Amino acid sequence: MSRGKLVVISAPSGAGKTTIARAVLAAYPTFRFSVSGTTRPVRPDEIHGRDYIFLTREEFLRKVDAGEFVEWEEIYGDYYGTLKAEVERALRDGQHLLFDVDVKGGLSIKRVYPEACLIFLRPPRVEDLLERLRNRKTEKPDTITRRMERVPMELALGTSFEHQVVNDTLERAIEEVKKTVAAYLTN
Ligand code: ADP
Ligand code: 5GP
């Protein structure tokens, strides 16, 4: 059996990662979503074990000490991390994995797994992020402000990703990401 392949999608908050990741997963049943651990509160439409493994700060830090993460970051005051067991199992089973992680996490995954394909999603304009986050109605205004503060760093680091996709029109961006994934799978 061949080894599983790894696709990382990163972007500033509100750029459309979750929406596009879901479309890729729907188009490619051979991919599974890499479920990260996080200490942030669960959103109404999220399910423990499907979207994230929701952990207390104590549980998360215990896993850090036990070396259970490939990478982890503190983002917007919460911890987020990729679980080693999740990735190793997928690679062993020949299962492809799709990651939705921040830019720093994406670059860390590439250091550990150089074969990973990194896709950075850009908003057409920074103001679109603000508008999309407000429309999503999942974040309080102060959380939105916090998310926006990280954007310049994310846009700068994102330039080092091998694939850059602008999420202008959702359907067009989904097609471009799907083409990128298809090309990576044939290599
Ligand atoms: P992220 O996971 O990067 O934070 P989401 O996928 O949750 O972003 O998208 C943020 C919001 O923007 C959602 O409400 C989503 O429906 C919307 N959205 C995504 N792509 C577009 C687009 N191309 N044009 C307009 N709205 C979009
Ligand atoms: P959200 O709270 O909107 O779900 O995610 C906030 C940020 O954390 C996003 O940029 C998302 O990609 C990132 N993220 C989610 N899981 C992980 C992870 O395991 N590692 C890292 N580094 N970032 C993550």
Tab-separated table of N, CA, C and O in Angstrom, residues 9 17 26 33 50 58 63 65 88 95 97 99 127 129 153 155 158 180:
chain	number	residue	atom	x	y	z
A	9	ILE	N	-4.087	23.317	4.254
A	9	ILE	CA	-4.699	24.576	3.831
A	9	ILE	C	-4.561	25.563	4.981
A	9	ILE	O	-4.994	25.284	6.105
A	17	LYS	N	-11.055	28.933	4.752
A	17	LYS	CA	-10.417	27.609	4.899
A	17	LYS	C	-11.420	26.493	5.145
A	17	LYS	O	-11.401	25.474	4.469
A	26	ALA	N	-15.388	16.685	0.295
A	26	ALA	CA	-16.561	16.124	-0.389
A	26	ALA	C	-16.170	15.595	-1.767
A	26	ALA	O	-16.688	14.574	-2.232
A	33	PHE	N	-10.123	14.454	7.189
A	33	PHE	CA	-9.746	15.706	7.828
A	33	PHE	C	-8.871	15.395	9.032
A	33	PHE	O	-9.205	14.517	9.832
A	50	ARG	N	-15.064	15.439	15.448
A	50	ARG	CA	-15.198	15.626	13.995
A	50	ARG	C	-14.458	16.898	13.571
A	50	ARG	O	-13.650	16.880	12.657
A	58	GLU	N	-5.319	22.194	30.746
A	58	GLU	CA	-4.510	21.190	31.464
A	58	GLU	C	-4.316	19.949	30.595
A	58	GLU	O	-3.216	19.422	30.494
A	63	LYS	N	-0.608	16.783	27.034
A	63	LYS	CA	-0.256	16.154	25.750
A	63	LYS	C	1.022	16.768	25.167
A	63	LYS	O	1.826	16.081	24.550
A	65	ASP	N	3.514	17.921	26.971
A	65	ASP	CA	4.604	17.319	27.761
A	65	ASP	C	4.876	15.883	27.336
A	65	ASP	O	6.010	15.416	27.371
A	88	GLU	N	0.408	9.838	11.909
A	88	GLU	CA	1.165	8.598	11.709
A	88	GLU	C	0.242	7.455	11.280
A	88	GLU	O	0.585	6.657	10.424
A	95	GLN	N	-3.811	6.532	4.005
A	95	GLN	CA	-4.944	7.472	4.005
A	95	GLN	C	-4.426	8.897	3.779
A	95	GLN	O	-3.467	9.320	4.433
A	97	LEU	N	-4.519	12.938	4.146
A	97	LEU	CA	-5.028	13.825	5.203
A	97	LEU	C	-5.080	15.276	4.735
A	97	LEU	O	-4.154	15.742	4.067
A	99	PHE	N	-5.284	19.129	6.222
A	99	PHE	CA	-5.092	19.902	7.456
A	99	PHE	C	-5.627	21.313	7.284
A	99	PHE	O	-5.381	21.942	6.256
A	127	GLU	N	-10.154	43.807	3.909
A	127	GLU	CA	-11.501	44.171	4.393
A	127	GLU	C	-12.508	43.040	4.209
A	127	GLU	O	-13.498	42.960	4.940
A	129	LEU	N	-11.997	39.993	4.838
A	129	LEU	CA	-11.902	39.085	5.996
A	129	LEU	C	-12.841	39.558	7.095
A	129	LEU	O	-13.581	38.773	7.691
A	153	MET	N	0.989	39.308	9.708
A	153	MET	CA	1.990	38.228	9.856
A	153	MET	C	1.614	37.038	8.972
A	153	MET	O	2.462	36.452	8.296
A	155	LEU	N	-0.282	36.954	6.206
A	155	LEU	CA	-0.130	37.238	4.771
A	155	LEU	C	1.346	37.215	4.385
A	155	LEU	O	1.705	36.752	3.303
A	158	GLY	N	2.579	33.551	4.561
A	158	GLY	CA	1.869	32.771	3.531
A	158	GLY	C	2.563	32.790	2.182
A	158	GLY	O	2.387	31.877	1.378
A	180	THR	N	-5.231	21.862	-7.810
A	180	THR	CA	-3.916	21.786	-7.144
A	180	THR	C	-3.768	20.435	-6.460
A	180	THR	O	-2.729	19.781	-6.549
